[in-house]
Amino acid sequence: MRNASLLAQFILAAAFALFLGGCTTANTQAPSVSPQGKHPADWVNVHWSEYLKNPDQCRTCHGSITDKAAAGGISGVSCFTCHPTGPLHQAGWAAPQKHGRLGAQAAPAEMAGFAYCAKCHGSTYDNGLAVSCKSCHTRAPHPSAPWNGATADAPSHARTDAGNAAECAKCHLNGANSTLKPNPPAPAGTVPGCFNNTMCHGRSFE
């Protein structure tokens, strides 16, 4: 009887050890996770590149990246917490109108505006965690000529929402990389705008 009791205790202990071992193995396969299940402090800057290496290692703890109802996983931390529409682009995003005029050129918002693109594609749109915009657009963030076309049908930068001015200023402050030079340039520290002499134009299209 005593031997049977000892055997039962041994089996229970072994099963518990296997259970713990299984959890430990799953967690240690996750990228850069401490014994407490925490990512490094700079994880937000590298998590996309780590995700691309093996998406399944993230789904184990964080659940679905396409279905909000199945997101969160065992960690209880959903990708939708920081990416309200999901971490991936919407279907059909490759269409020029979708990621251009309705995406990068639109008023800054979730999934819109040049600054939002820069979060994943980098400050120069070819140095981020995601694919380089210059793999398709050699002059990213905008396409080649007639980017500055004057007609309504041309992919004119005049149709870019003015809220993107700060991103444009990265390359065009004081008329840089443009045939137009502001005259006179705006005082130092002036918030970038489309028609205030901080970049290429004054108060009118010239």
mmCIF file with all atom_site columns, C-alpha atoms in Angstrom, residues 30-34 37-47 50:
data_model
loop_
_atom_site.group_PDB
_atom_site.id
_atom_site.type_symbol
_atom_site.label_atom_id
_atom_site.label_alt_id
_atom_site.label_comp_id
_atom_site.label_asym_id
_atom_site.label_entity_id
_atom_site.label_seq_id
_atom_site.pdbx_PDB_ins_code
_atom_site.Cartn_x
_atom_site.Cartn_y
_atom_site.Cartn_z
_atom_site.occupancy
_atom_site.B_iso_or_equiv
_atom_site.pdbx_formal_charge
_atom_site.auth_seq_id
_atom_site.auth_comp_id
_atom_site.auth_asym_id
_atom_site.auth_atom_id
_atom_site.pdbx_PDB_model_num
ATOM 1  C CA . ALA A 1 30 ? 10.203 33.115 -27.927 1.00 0.00 ? 30 ALA A CA 1
ATOM 2  C CA . PRO A 1 31 ? 12.690 35.797 -29.031 1.00 0.00 ? 31 PRO A CA 1
ATOM 3  C CA . SER A 1 32 ? 14.578 37.701 -26.338 1.00 0.00 ? 32 SER A CA 1
ATOM 4  C CA . VAL A 1 33 ? 12.334 36.852 -23.407 1.00 0.00 ? 33 VAL A CA 1
ATOM 5  C CA . SER A 1 34 ? 13.621 36.967 -19.836 1.00 0.00 ? 34 SER A CA 1
ATOM 6  C CA . GLY A 1 37 ? 8.539  36.562 -19.755 1.00 0.00 ? 37 GLY A CA 1
ATOM 7  C CA . LYS A 1 38 ? 9.568  40.158 -20.471 1.00 0.00 ? 38 LYS A CA 1
ATOM 8  C CA . HIS A 1 39 ? 11.082 41.532 -23.677 1.00 0.00 ? 39 HIS A CA 1
ATOM 9  C CA . PRO A 1 40 ? 14.087 43.945 -23.573 1.00 0.00 ? 40 PRO A CA 1
ATOM 10 C CA . ALA A 1 41 ? 13.456 47.668 -23.072 1.00 0.00 ? 41 ALA A CA 1
ATOM 11 C CA . ASP A 1 42 ? 14.120 48.466 -26.750 1.00 0.00 ? 42 ASP A CA 1
ATOM 12 C CA . TRP A 1 43 ? 11.884 45.685 -28.042 1.00 0.00 ? 43 TRP A CA 1
ATOM 13 C CA . VAL A 1 44 ? 9.511  48.104 -29.783 1.00 0.00 ? 44 VAL A CA 1
ATOM 14 C CA . ASN A 1 45 ? 12.338 49.072 -32.139 1.00 0.00 ? 45 ASN A CA 1
ATOM 15 C CA . VAL A 1 46 ? 13.194 45.552 -33.263 1.00 0.00 ? 46 VAL A CA 1
ATOM 16 C CA . HIS A 1 47 ? 10.056 43.481 -32.773 1.00 0.00 ? 47 HIS A CA 1
ATOM 17 C CA . GLU A 1 50 ? 12.105 39.483 -35.148 1.00 0.00 ? 50 GLU A CA 1
#
